[in-house]
Amino acid sequence: DSGVTQTPKHLITATGQRVTLRCSPRSGDLSVYWYQQSLDQGLQFLIQYYNGEERAKGNILERFSAQQFPDLHSELNLSSLELGDSALYFCASSVAGGVSGNTIYFGEGSWLTVV
Amino acid sequence: AQSVSQHNHHVILSEAASLELGCNYSYGGTVNLFWYVQYPGQHLQLLLKYFSGDPLVKGIKGFEAEFIKSKFSFNLRKPSVQWSDTAEYFCAVIPRNTGFQKLVFGTGTRLLVSP
């Protein structure tokens, strides 16, 4: 158990819908990351938050957004869903947000299936 | 483009065989290097990491990796694999000049160990 908690574990939804994925980081970790793992794209970095503020953006679509709340949990919002959005979405956390050599710990992921 | 390459996409070994998985990166500056493992149906787990110092690093479960700066490589090794090592292995890099901890993953190598 990495200490990073993600909900829901599995989600099936229809095209055009909107879903929210939730992540609680490890206790004491200020930084939260979102990654998407799909068969064709592999593991892709989406976005990083540090202590409530967006720190870095990766290959995140405009239909997707995220935020980190004062209690440090994070949510990834996926809207206008398309079949190609079906993937495993990982949340990860680390103590710091800079290049400090901190290890990044991953949650178990949320399986999203768009039908 | 800057990237992380894992040349072996699928590897099949018998138990007790030796393993070496290749990883090359194309970042010119200083990097932090990681190997993650993903067992079937599970989340990413850290196997080992290199930040500085001895280029030969030892991780969990008998794995080790060697950083060769001149070759931009960080190959993963295990002298004798077990059936339980069947998993997908990801090499990942954090380029230190990006100012944040953006893990860039390779495409992964699927290892199947036959009993």
PDB file of C-alpha atoms in Angstrom:
ATOM      1  CA  ASP A   1       0.000   0.000   0.000  1.00  0.00           C
ATOM      2  CA  SER A   2       1.572   3.250  -1.193  1.00  0.00           C
ATOM      3  CA  GLY A   3      -0.601   5.469   0.994  1.00  0.00           C
ATOM      4  CA  VAL A   4      -2.100   7.223  -2.022  1.00  0.00           C
ATOM      5  CA  THR A   5      -5.837   6.620  -2.201  1.00  0.00           C
ATOM      6  CA  GLN A   6      -7.878   6.905  -5.361  1.00  0.00           C
ATOM      7  CA  THR A   7     -11.621   6.628  -5.891  1.00  0.00           C
ATOM      8  CA  PRO A   8     -13.465   5.210  -7.669  1.00  0.00           C
ATOM      9  CA  LYS A   9     -11.450   2.150  -8.630  1.00  0.00           C
ATOM     10  CA  HIS A  10     -13.621   1.422 -11.638  1.00  0.00           C
ATOM     11  CA  LEU A  11     -16.001   3.622 -13.549  1.00  0.00           C
ATOM     12  CA  ILE A  12     -18.050   3.017 -16.671  1.00  0.00           C
ATOM     13  CA  THR A  13     -19.737   5.945 -18.316  1.00  0.00           C
ATOM     14  CA  ALA A  14     -21.150   7.002 -21.656  1.00  0.00           C
ATOM     15  CA  THR A  15     -19.646   9.288 -24.246  1.00  0.00           C
ATOM     16  CA  GLY A  16     -20.362  12.938 -23.652  1.00  0.00           C
ATOM     17  CA  GLN A  17     -20.581  12.528 -19.904  1.00  0.00           C
ATOM     18  CA  ARG A  18     -18.468  14.068 -17.168  1.00  0.00           C
ATOM     19  CA  VAL A  19     -16.703  12.250 -14.342  1.00  0.00           C
ATOM     20  CA  THR A  20     -14.612  13.240 -11.366  1.00  0.00           C
ATOM     21  CA  LEU A  21     -11.726  11.165 -10.076  1.00  0.00           C
ATOM     22  CA  ARG A  22     -10.562  11.733  -6.545  1.00  0.00           C
ATOM     23  CA  CYS A  23      -7.155  11.347  -4.969  1.00  0.00           C
ATOM     24  CA  SER A  24      -5.888  11.590  -1.412  1.00  0.00           C
ATOM     25  CA  PRO A  25      -2.110  11.895  -1.212  1.00  0.00           C
ATOM     26  CA  ARG A  26       0.134  10.236   1.334  1.00  0.00           C
ATOM     27  CA  SER A  27       0.081  11.883   4.704  1.00  0.00           C
ATOM     28  CA  GLY A  28       2.493  14.794   4.655  1.00  0.00           C
ATOM     29  CA  ASP A  29       2.827  14.937   0.879  1.00  0.00           C
ATOM     30  CA  LEU A  30       2.145  18.355  -0.608  1.00  0.00           C
ATOM     31  CA  SER A  31       2.457  17.487  -4.258  1.00  0.00           C
ATOM     32  CA  VAL A  32      -0.079  15.581  -6.327  1.00  0.00           C
ATOM     33  CA  TYR A  33       0.370  14.344  -9.863  1.00  0.00           C
ATOM     34  CA  TRP A  34      -2.044  12.870 -12.352  1.00  0.00           C
ATOM     35  CA  TYR A  35      -1.017  10.386 -15.001  1.00  0.00           C
ATOM     36  CA  GLN A  36      -2.971   8.636 -17.727  1.00  0.00           C
ATOM     37  CA  GLN A  37      -2.086   5.120 -18.807  1.00  0.00           C
ATOM     38  CA  SER A  38      -3.572   3.884 -22.053  1.00  0.00           C
ATOM     39  CA  LEU A  39      -2.638   1.124 -24.433  1.00  0.00           C
ATOM     40  CA  ASP A  40      -1.667   3.408 -27.266  1.00  0.00           C
ATOM     41  CA  GLN A  41      -0.111   6.318 -25.377  1.00  0.00           C
ATOM     42  CA  GLY A  42       1.548   4.531 -22.489  1.00  0.00           C
ATOM     43  CA  LEU A  43       2.041   6.485 -19.279  1.00  0.00           C
ATOM     44  CA  GLN A  44       1.470  10.189 -19.821  1.00  0.00           C
ATOM     45  CA  PHE A  45       1.938  12.974 -17.320  1.00  0.00           C
ATOM     46  CA  LEU A  46      -1.158  15.152 -17.126  1.00  0.00           C
ATOM     47  CA  ILE A  47      -0.720  17.731 -14.413  1.00  0.00           C
ATOM     48  CA  GLN A  48       0.933  18.464 -11.084  1.00  0.00           C
ATOM     49  CA  TYR A  49      -0.259  20.466  -8.101  1.00  0.00           C
ATOM     50  CA  TYR A  50       1.812  21.595  -5.171  1.00  0.00           C
ATOM     51  CA  ASN A  51       0.164  22.832  -2.013  1.00  0.00           C
ATOM     52  CA  GLY A  52      -2.957  23.869  -3.853  1.00  0.00           C
ATOM     53  CA  GLU A  53      -1.353  25.523  -6.839  1.00  0.00           C
ATOM     54  CA  GLU A  54      -0.820  24.179 -10.318  1.00  0.00           C
ATOM     55  CA  ARG A  55       2.871  23.486 -10.743  1.00  0.00           C
ATOM     56  CA  ALA A  56       3.242  21.829 -14.110  1.00  0.00           C
ATOM     57  CA  LYS A  57       1.119  20.814 -17.043  1.00  0.00           C
ATOM     58  CA  GLY A  58       1.701  17.923 -19.366  1.00  0.00           C
ATOM     59  CA  ASN A  59      -0.407  16.357 -22.062  1.00  0.00           C
ATOM     60  CA  ILE A  60      -3.717  17.291 -20.510  1.00  0.00           C
ATOM     61  CA  LEU A  61      -6.652  17.926 -22.823  1.00  0.00           C
ATOM     62  CA  GLU A  62      -8.699  21.092 -22.503  1.00  0.00           C
ATOM     63  CA  ARG A  63     -11.716  18.920 -21.653  1.00  0.00           C
ATOM     64  CA  PHE A  64      -9.856  17.815 -18.533  1.00  0.00           C
ATOM     65  CA  SER A  65      -9.195  19.910 -15.474  1.00  0.00           C
ATOM     66  CA  ALA A  66      -7.888  19.335 -12.006  1.00  0.00           C
ATOM     67  CA  GLN A  67      -7.581  21.055  -8.688  1.00  0.00           C
ATOM     68  CA  GLN A  68      -6.018  20.503  -5.309  1.00  0.00           C
ATOM     69  CA  PHE A  69      -8.012  21.490  -2.275  1.00  0.00           C
ATOM     70  CA  PRO A  70      -6.828  23.008   1.029  1.00  0.00           C
ATOM     71  CA  ASP A  71      -6.828  19.564   2.628  1.00  0.00           C
ATOM     72  CA  LEU A  72      -4.464  18.553  -0.218  1.00  0.00           C
ATOM     73  CA  HIS A  73      -6.748  16.029  -1.843  1.00  0.00           C
ATOM     74  CA  SER A  74      -7.088  16.427  -5.569  1.00  0.00           C
ATOM     75  CA  GLU A  75      -9.767  15.885  -8.158  1.00  0.00           C
ATOM     76  CA  LEU A  76      -9.406  15.280 -11.868  1.00  0.00           C
ATOM     77  CA  ASN A  77     -12.462  16.289 -13.871  1.00  0.00           C
ATOM     78  CA  LEU A  78     -12.975  14.720 -17.266  1.00  0.00           C
ATOM     79  CA  SER A  79     -15.755  16.152 -19.414  1.00  0.00           C
ATOM     80  CA  SER A  80     -17.292  15.540 -22.831  1.00  0.00           C
ATOM     81  CA  LEU A  81     -15.875  12.073 -22.596  1.00  0.00           C
ATOM     82  CA  GLU A  82     -14.833  10.224 -25.717  1.00  0.00           C
ATOM     83  CA  LEU A  83     -14.128   6.563 -26.291  1.00  0.00           C
ATOM     84  CA  GLY A  84     -10.435   7.337 -26.457  1.00  0.00           C
ATOM     85  CA  ASP A  85     -10.473   8.647 -22.908  1.00  0.00           C
ATOM     86  CA  SER A  86     -10.835   5.096 -21.652  1.00  0.00           C
ATOM     87  CA  ALA A  87      -7.698   4.534 -19.613  1.00  0.00           C
ATOM     88  CA  LEU A  88      -6.224   3.975 -16.198  1.00  0.00           C
ATOM     89  CA  TYR A  89      -5.757   7.259 -14.401  1.00  0.00           C
ATOM     90  CA  PHE A  90      -3.090   7.292 -11.744  1.00  0.00           C
ATOM     91  CA  CYS A  91      -2.656   9.779  -8.999  1.00  0.00           C
ATOM     92  CA  ALA A  92       0.726  10.084  -7.341  1.00  0.00           C
ATOM     93  CA  SER A  93       2.140  12.163  -4.548  1.00  0.00           C
ATOM     94  CA  SER A  94       5.436  13.324  -3.150  1.00  0.00           C
ATOM     95  CA  VAL A  95       6.593  15.409  -0.251  1.00  0.00           C
ATOM     96  CA  ALA A  96       7.867  18.322  -2.280  1.00  0.00           C
ATOM     97  CA  GLY A  97       7.151  19.708  -5.688  1.00  0.00           C
ATOM     98  CA  GLY A  98      10.560  20.726  -6.859  1.00  0.00           C
ATOM     99  CA  VAL A  99      13.482  18.774  -8.152  1.00  0.00           C
ATOM    100  CA  SER A 100      14.591  17.537  -4.789  1.00  0.00           C
ATOM    101  CA  GLY A 101      14.945  13.863  -5.352  1.00  0.00           C
ATOM    102  CA  ASN A 102      11.754  12.949  -3.574  1.00  0.00           C
ATOM    103  CA  THR A 103      10.228   9.651  -4.473  1.00  0.00           C
ATOM    104  CA  ILE A 104       6.862   9.797  -6.160  1.00  0.00           C
ATOM    105  CA  TYR A 105       4.366   7.245  -4.877  1.00  0.00           C
ATOM    106  CA  PHE A 106       1.484   6.036  -7.005  1.00  0.00           C
ATOM    107  CA  GLY A 107      -2.059   5.127  -6.137  1.00  0.00           C
ATOM    108  CA  GLU A 108      -3.803   2.052  -7.489  1.00  0.00           C
ATOM    109  CA  GLY A 109      -5.466   3.991 -10.247  1.00  0.00           C
ATOM    110  CA  SER A 110      -8.988   4.586 -11.436  1.00  0.00           C
ATOM    111  CA  TRP A 111     -10.102   2.504 -14.400  1.00  0.00           C
ATOM    112  CA  LEU A 112     -12.303   4.596 -16.654  1.00  0.00           C
ATOM    113  CA  THR A 113     -14.243   2.914 -19.423  1.00  0.00           C
ATOM    114  CA  VAL A 114     -16.178   5.118 -21.803  1.00  0.00           C
ATOM    115  CA  VAL A 115     -18.838   3.298 -23.805  1.00  0.00           C
TER     116      VAL A 115
ATOM    117  CA  ALA B   1      12.354  15.215 -28.794  1.00  0.00           C
ATOM    118  CA  GLN B   2      13.522  14.414 -25.314  1.00  0.00           C
ATOM    119  CA  SER B   3      12.353  10.977 -24.311  1.00  0.00           C
ATOM    120  CA  VAL B   4      12.903   7.730 -22.500  1.00  0.00           C
ATOM    121  CA  SER B   5      13.343   4.585 -24.578  1.00  0.00           C
ATOM    122  CA  GLN B   6      12.801   1.018 -23.570  1.00  0.00           C
ATOM    123  CA  HIS B   7      13.739  -1.081 -26.539  1.00  0.00           C
ATOM    124  CA  ASN B   8      12.380  -4.395 -25.324  1.00  0.00           C
ATOM    125  CA  HIS B   9       8.609  -4.278 -25.373  1.00  0.00           C
ATOM    126  CA  HIS B  10       8.090  -7.927 -24.498  1.00  0.00           C
ATOM    127  CA  VAL B  11      10.502 -10.306 -22.823  1.00  0.00           C
ATOM    128  CA  ILE B  12       9.868 -13.963 -22.095  1.00  0.00           C
ATOM    129  CA  LEU B  13      12.190 -15.837 -19.764  1.00  0.00           C
ATOM    130  CA  SER B  14      12.270 -19.084 -17.898  1.00  0.00           C
ATOM    131  CA  GLU B  15      12.635 -19.102 -14.148  1.00  0.00           C
ATOM    132  CA  ALA B  16      16.226 -18.708 -12.969  1.00  0.00           C
ATOM    133  CA  ALA B  17      17.264 -16.954 -16.166  1.00  0.00           C
ATOM    134  CA  SER B  18      19.064 -13.648 -15.892  1.00  0.00           C
ATOM    135  CA  LEU B  19      17.301 -10.457 -16.806  1.00  0.00           C
ATOM    136  CA  GLU B  20      18.480  -7.210 -18.296  1.00  0.00           C
ATOM    137  CA  LEU B  21      16.047  -4.557 -19.449  1.00  0.00           C
ATOM    138  CA  GLY B  22      17.392  -1.626 -21.359  1.00  0.00           C
ATOM    139  CA  CYS B  23      16.566   2.011 -20.720  1.00  0.00           C
ATOM    140  CA  ASN B  24      18.019   5.000 -22.521  1.00  0.00           C
ATOM    141  CA  TYR B  25      17.115   8.632 -22.132  1.00  0.00           C
ATOM    142  CA  SER B  26      17.819  11.624 -24.301  1.00  0.00           C
ATOM    143  CA  TYR B  27      18.068  14.433 -21.740  1.00  0.00           C
ATOM    144  CA  GLY B  28      21.388  16.194 -21.809  1.00  0.00           C
ATOM    145  CA  GLY B  29      21.518  17.501 -18.281  1.00  0.00           C
ATOM    146  CA  THR B  30      21.445  15.905 -14.878  1.00  0.00           C
ATOM    147  CA  VAL B  31      18.641  13.466 -14.302  1.00  0.00           C
ATOM    148  CA  ASN B  32      17.074  11.418 -11.562  1.00  0.00           C
ATOM    149  CA  LEU B  33      16.356   7.874 -12.708  1.00  0.00           C
ATOM    150  CA  PHE B  34      13.783   5.340 -11.597  1.00  0.00           C
ATOM    151  CA  TRP B  35      12.475   1.904 -12.340  1.00  0.00           C
ATOM    152  CA  TYR B  36       8.866   1.169 -11.505  1.00  0.00           C
ATOM    153  CA  VAL B  37       7.092  -2.173 -11.671  1.00  0.00           C
ATOM    154  CA  GLN B  38       3.425  -2.784 -12.276  1.00  0.00           C
ATOM    155  CA  TYR B  39       2.190  -6.260 -11.386  1.00  0.00           C
ATOM    156  CA  PRO B  40      -0.965  -7.422 -13.145  1.00  0.00           C
ATOM    157  CA  GLY B  41      -3.925  -5.406 -11.934  1.00  0.00           C
ATOM    158  CA  GLN B  42      -1.878  -3.377  -9.496  1.00  0.00           C
ATOM    159  CA  HIS B  43      -0.450   0.099  -9.205  1.00  0.00           C
ATOM    160  CA  LEU B  44       3.039   1.262  -9.993  1.00  0.00           C
ATOM    161  CA  GLN B  45       5.597   0.450  -7.349  1.00  0.00           C
ATOM    162  CA  LEU B  46       9.087   1.849  -7.068  1.00  0.00           C
ATOM    163  CA  LEU B  47      11.800  -0.763  -7.620  1.00  0.00           C
ATOM    164  CA  LEU B  48      14.817   1.472  -7.286  1.00  0.00           C
ATOM    165  CA  LYS B  49      16.074   4.961  -7.933  1.00  0.00           C
ATOM    166  CA  TYR B  50      19.291   6.810  -8.710  1.00  0.00           C
ATOM    167  CA  PHE B  51      19.937  10.414  -7.764  1.00  0.00           C
ATOM    168  CA  SER B  52      23.706  10.583  -7.344  1.00  0.00           C
ATOM    169  CA  GLY B  53      26.698   8.650  -6.026  1.00  0.00           C
ATOM    170  CA  ASP B  54      27.402   4.993  -6.746  1.00  0.00           C
ATOM    171  CA  PRO B  55      26.047   4.345 -10.240  1.00  0.00           C
ATOM    172  CA  LEU B  56      25.158   0.784  -9.310  1.00  0.00           C
ATOM    173  CA  VAL B  57      21.980   0.909  -7.278  1.00  0.00           C
ATOM    174  CA  LYS B  58      20.225  -1.942  -5.585  1.00  0.00           C
ATOM    175  CA  GLY B  59      16.492  -2.087  -5.233  1.00  0.00           C
ATOM    176  CA  ILE B  60      13.873  -4.347  -3.810  1.00  0.00           C
ATOM    177  CA  LYS B  61      13.322  -7.982  -4.727  1.00  0.00           C
ATOM    178  CA  GLY B  62      16.876  -8.536  -5.910  1.00  0.00           C
ATOM    179  CA  PHE B  63      16.816  -5.970  -8.690  1.00  0.00           C
ATOM    180  CA  GLU B  64      19.668  -3.633  -9.460  1.00  0.00           C
ATOM    181  CA  ALA B  65      20.377  -1.032 -12.082  1.00  0.00           C
ATOM    182  CA  GLU B  66      23.487   0.627 -13.405  1.00  0.00           C
ATOM    183  CA  PHE B  67      23.665   4.236 -14.470  1.00  0.00           C
ATOM    184  CA  ILE B  68      26.125   4.785 -17.303  1.00  0.00           C
ATOM    185  CA  LYS B  69      26.258   8.489 -17.922  1.00  0.00           C
ATOM    186  CA  SER B  70      28.271   8.264 -21.138  1.00  0.00           C
ATOM    187  CA  LYS B  71      25.652   5.972 -22.636  1.00  0.00           C
ATOM    188  CA  PHE B  72      22.623   7.789 -21.202  1.00  0.00           C
ATOM    189  CA  SER B  73      21.506   4.414 -19.942  1.00  0.00           C
ATOM    190  CA  PHE B  74      19.978   2.974 -16.781  1.00  0.00           C
ATOM    191  CA  ASN B  75      19.545  -0.740 -17.391  1.00  0.00           C
ATOM    192  CA  LEU B  76      17.701  -2.948 -14.957  1.00  0.00           C
ATOM    193  CA  ARG B  77      19.117  -6.338 -14.018  1.00  0.00           C
ATOM    194  CA  LYS B  78      18.276  -9.367 -11.950  1.00  0.00           C
ATOM    195  CA  PRO B  79      20.534 -12.426 -11.826  1.00  0.00           C
ATOM    196  CA  SER B  80      17.761 -14.985 -11.492  1.00  0.00           C
ATOM    197  CA  VAL B  81      14.116 -14.205 -12.201  1.00  0.00           C
ATOM    198  CA  GLN B  82      11.139 -15.837 -10.578  1.00  0.00           C
ATOM    199  CA  TRP B  83       7.640 -16.480 -11.831  1.00  0.00           C
ATOM    200  CA  SER B  84       6.447 -13.730  -9.483  1.00  0.00           C
ATOM    201  CA  ASP B  85       8.523 -11.199 -11.427  1.00  0.00           C
ATOM    202  CA  THR B  86       5.988 -11.363 -14.249  1.00  0.00           C
ATOM    203  CA  ALA B  87       4.958  -7.742 -14.586  1.00  0.00           C
ATOM    204  CA  GLU B  88       5.421  -4.617 -16.635  1.00  0.00           C
ATOM    205  CA  TYR B  89       8.537  -2.579 -15.931  1.00  0.00           C
ATOM    206  CA  PHE B  90       8.809   1.137 -16.542  1.00  0.00           C
ATOM    207  CA  CYS B  91      11.918   3.218 -16.653  1.00  0.00           C
ATOM    208  CA  ALA B  92      11.340   6.847 -15.717  1.00  0.00           C
ATOM    209  CA  VAL B  93      13.399  10.006 -15.689  1.00  0.00           C
ATOM    210  CA  ILE B  94      13.121  13.360 -13.969  1.00  0.00           C
ATOM    211  CA  PRO B  95      15.203  15.930 -15.821  1.00  0.00           C
ATOM    212  CA  ARG B  96      16.568  18.174 -13.124  1.00  0.00           C
ATOM    213  CA  ASN B  97      16.528  21.324 -15.210  1.00  0.00           C
ATOM    214  CA  THR B  98      12.747  21.345 -15.550  1.00  0.00           C
ATOM    215  CA  GLY B  99      12.286  22.864 -12.119  1.00  0.00           C
ATOM    216  CA  PHE B 100       9.652  20.378 -11.102  1.00  0.00           C
ATOM    217  CA  GLN B 101       9.274  16.686 -10.617  1.00  0.00           C
ATOM    218  CA  LYS B 102       7.808  15.616 -13.899  1.00  0.00           C
ATOM    219  CA  LEU B 103       8.360  11.907 -14.301  1.00  0.00           C
ATOM    220  CA  VAL B 104       8.802  10.964 -17.923  1.00  0.00           C
ATOM    221  CA  PHE B 105       8.134   7.297 -18.492  1.00  0.00           C
ATOM    222  CA  GLY B 106       9.354   4.887 -21.089  1.00  0.00           C
ATOM    223  CA  THR B 107       6.819   2.767 -22.929  1.00  0.00           C
ATOM    224  CA  GLY B 108       7.325  -0.157 -20.602  1.00  0.00           C
ATOM    225  CA  THR B 109       8.580  -3.706 -20.971  1.00  0.00           C
ATOM    226  CA  ARG B 110       6.278  -6.620 -20.331  1.00  0.00           C
ATOM    227  CA  LEU B 111       8.128  -9.486 -18.709  1.00  0.00           C
ATOM    228  CA  LEU B 112       6.668 -12.948 -18.672  1.00  0.00           C
ATOM    229  CA  VAL B 113       8.478 -15.533 -16.607  1.00  0.00           C
ATOM    230  CA  SER B 114       7.466 -19.086 -17.292  1.00  0.00           C
ATOM    231  CA  PRO B 115       7.731 -21.598 -14.461  1.00  0.00           C
TER     232      PRO B 115
END
